[in-house]
Amino acid sequence: MNAFSPGGLQADDDSIDPLAGPALDLGAFGGIAVRLSVEVGAVRLPLRDVLALQPGSVHTLDRRVDQPVDVLINDRLIARGEIVAVGDRFGVKLTEIMPGTPG
């Protein structure tokens, strides 16, 4: 797993979405690694509760199941989307791009 092929997945020319539009020519900047993460939800816990966590512990997150997830690059919100199944893996279908985000 690395920043260019998370989960060891490799993109083939056949797997590129033709509706996604032309790729940006970023030159040398195109090789800069960034962390893309998807936040399903969060919960704030006192440290004593964190230390008491056990397998099987359940804590309610701050989002409902039908709410979009946040897509972040280096902890900066860039989009929102829906969790989807892609074969035997999870994926994110983007539903909203934040204003000021290139795309």
Coordinates of C-alpha atoms in Angstrom, one line a residue:
M1 CA 0.0 0.0 0.0
N2 CA 1.3 3.5 -0.8
A3 CA 0.0 7.0 -1.6
F4 CA -0.2 6.2 -5.3
S5 CA -2.0 2.9 -5.1
P6 CA -3.9 2.6 -1.8
G7 CA -4.6 -1.0 -0.9
G8 CA -2.2 -2.2 -3.6
L9 CA -4.7 -1.4 -6.3
Q10 CA -3.3 -0.4 -9.7
A11 CA -5.2 1.7 -12.2
D12 CA -5.3 0.3 -15.7
D13 CA -6.1 2.5 -18.7
D14 CA -9.4 0.6 -18.9
S15 CA -10.4 1.4 -15.3
I16 CA -10.1 5.2 -15.8
D17 CA -13.5 6.9 -15.8
P18 CA -14.1 8.5 -19.2
L19 CA -16.6 10.9 -17.6
A20 CA -14.0 12.2 -15.1
G21 CA -12.6 14.7 -17.7
P22 CA -9.0 15.3 -18.7
A23 CA -6.3 14.8 -16.1
L24 CA -4.5 17.9 -15.0
D25 CA -0.9 18.3 -16.1
L26 CA 0.8 19.1 -12.8
G27 CA 4.4 18.5 -14.0
A28 CA 6.7 17.7 -11.1
F29 CA 3.9 18.5 -8.6
G30 CA 2.0 15.5 -9.7
G31 CA 4.3 13.2 -7.8
I32 CA 3.8 14.8 -4.4
A33 CA 2.2 12.3 -2.0
V34 CA -0.8 13.5 0.0
R35 CA -3.0 11.6 2.5
L36 CA -6.6 11.1 1.3
S37 CA -8.9 9.9 4.1
V38 CA -12.6 9.4 4.5
E39 CA -14.2 10.2 7.8
V40 CA -17.4 8.3 8.6
G41 CA -17.9 10.0 11.9
A42 CA -16.3 10.8 15.2
V43 CA -17.0 10.6 18.9
R44 CA -15.4 12.6 21.7
L45 CA -14.5 10.4 24.7
P46 CA -12.8 11.1 28.1
L47 CA -9.4 9.5 28.4
R48 CA -10.7 7.1 31.0
D49 CA -13.3 5.8 28.5
V50 CA -10.6 5.4 25.8
L51 CA -8.5 3.4 28.2
A52 CA -11.4 1.2 29.0
L53 CA -12.1 0.2 25.3
Q54 CA -12.4 -3.5 24.8
P55 CA -13.1 -5.7 21.8
G56 CA -16.8 -5.4 21.1
S57 CA -17.1 -1.9 22.6
V58 CA -19.7 0.2 20.6
H59 CA -19.8 4.0 20.6
T60 CA -22.3 6.0 18.6
L61 CA -20.7 8.4 16.1
D62 CA -21.9 11.9 15.4
R63 CA -23.5 11.0 12.1
R64 CA -26.5 9.1 10.9
V65 CA -26.2 6.3 8.4
D66 CA -27.8 8.3 5.7
Q67 CA -25.5 11.3 6.0
P68 CA -22.6 11.8 3.6
V69 CA -19.0 11.0 4.7
D70 CA -16.2 13.6 4.6
V71 CA -13.3 13.2 2.1
L72 CA -10.2 14.9 3.3
I73 CA -6.7 15.6 1.9
N74 CA -4.1 16.2 4.6
D75 CA -7.0 16.8 7.1
R76 CA -8.6 19.4 4.8
L77 CA -12.2 18.8 3.8
I78 CA -12.4 18.7 0.0
A79 CA -15.5 16.8 -0.8
R80 CA -18.4 14.7 0.6
G81 CA -19.7 11.4 -0.7
E82 CA -21.4 8.1 -0.1
I83 CA -19.8 4.8 0.8
V84 CA -20.1 2.2 -2.0
A85 CA -19.0 -1.4 -2.5
V86 CA -16.4 -1.9 -5.2
G87 CA -16.0 -5.6 -5.6
D88 CA -14.9 -6.8 -2.2
R89 CA -13.7 -3.4 -1.1
F90 CA -15.2 -0.1 0.0
G91 CA -15.1 3.0 -2.2
V92 CA -16.5 6.6 -2.1
K93 CA -18.8 8.1 -4.7
L94 CA -18.3 11.8 -4.5
T95 CA -21.5 13.8 -4.3
E96 CA -20.2 17.3 -3.5
I97 CA -16.9 19.1 -4.1
M98 CA -16.2 21.9 -1.6
P99 CA -16.0 25.5 -3.1
G100 CA -12.5 26.6 -3.8
T101 CA -11.4 23.0 -4.5
P102 CA -9.9 22.5 -8.0
G103 CA -11.9 20.0 -10.1

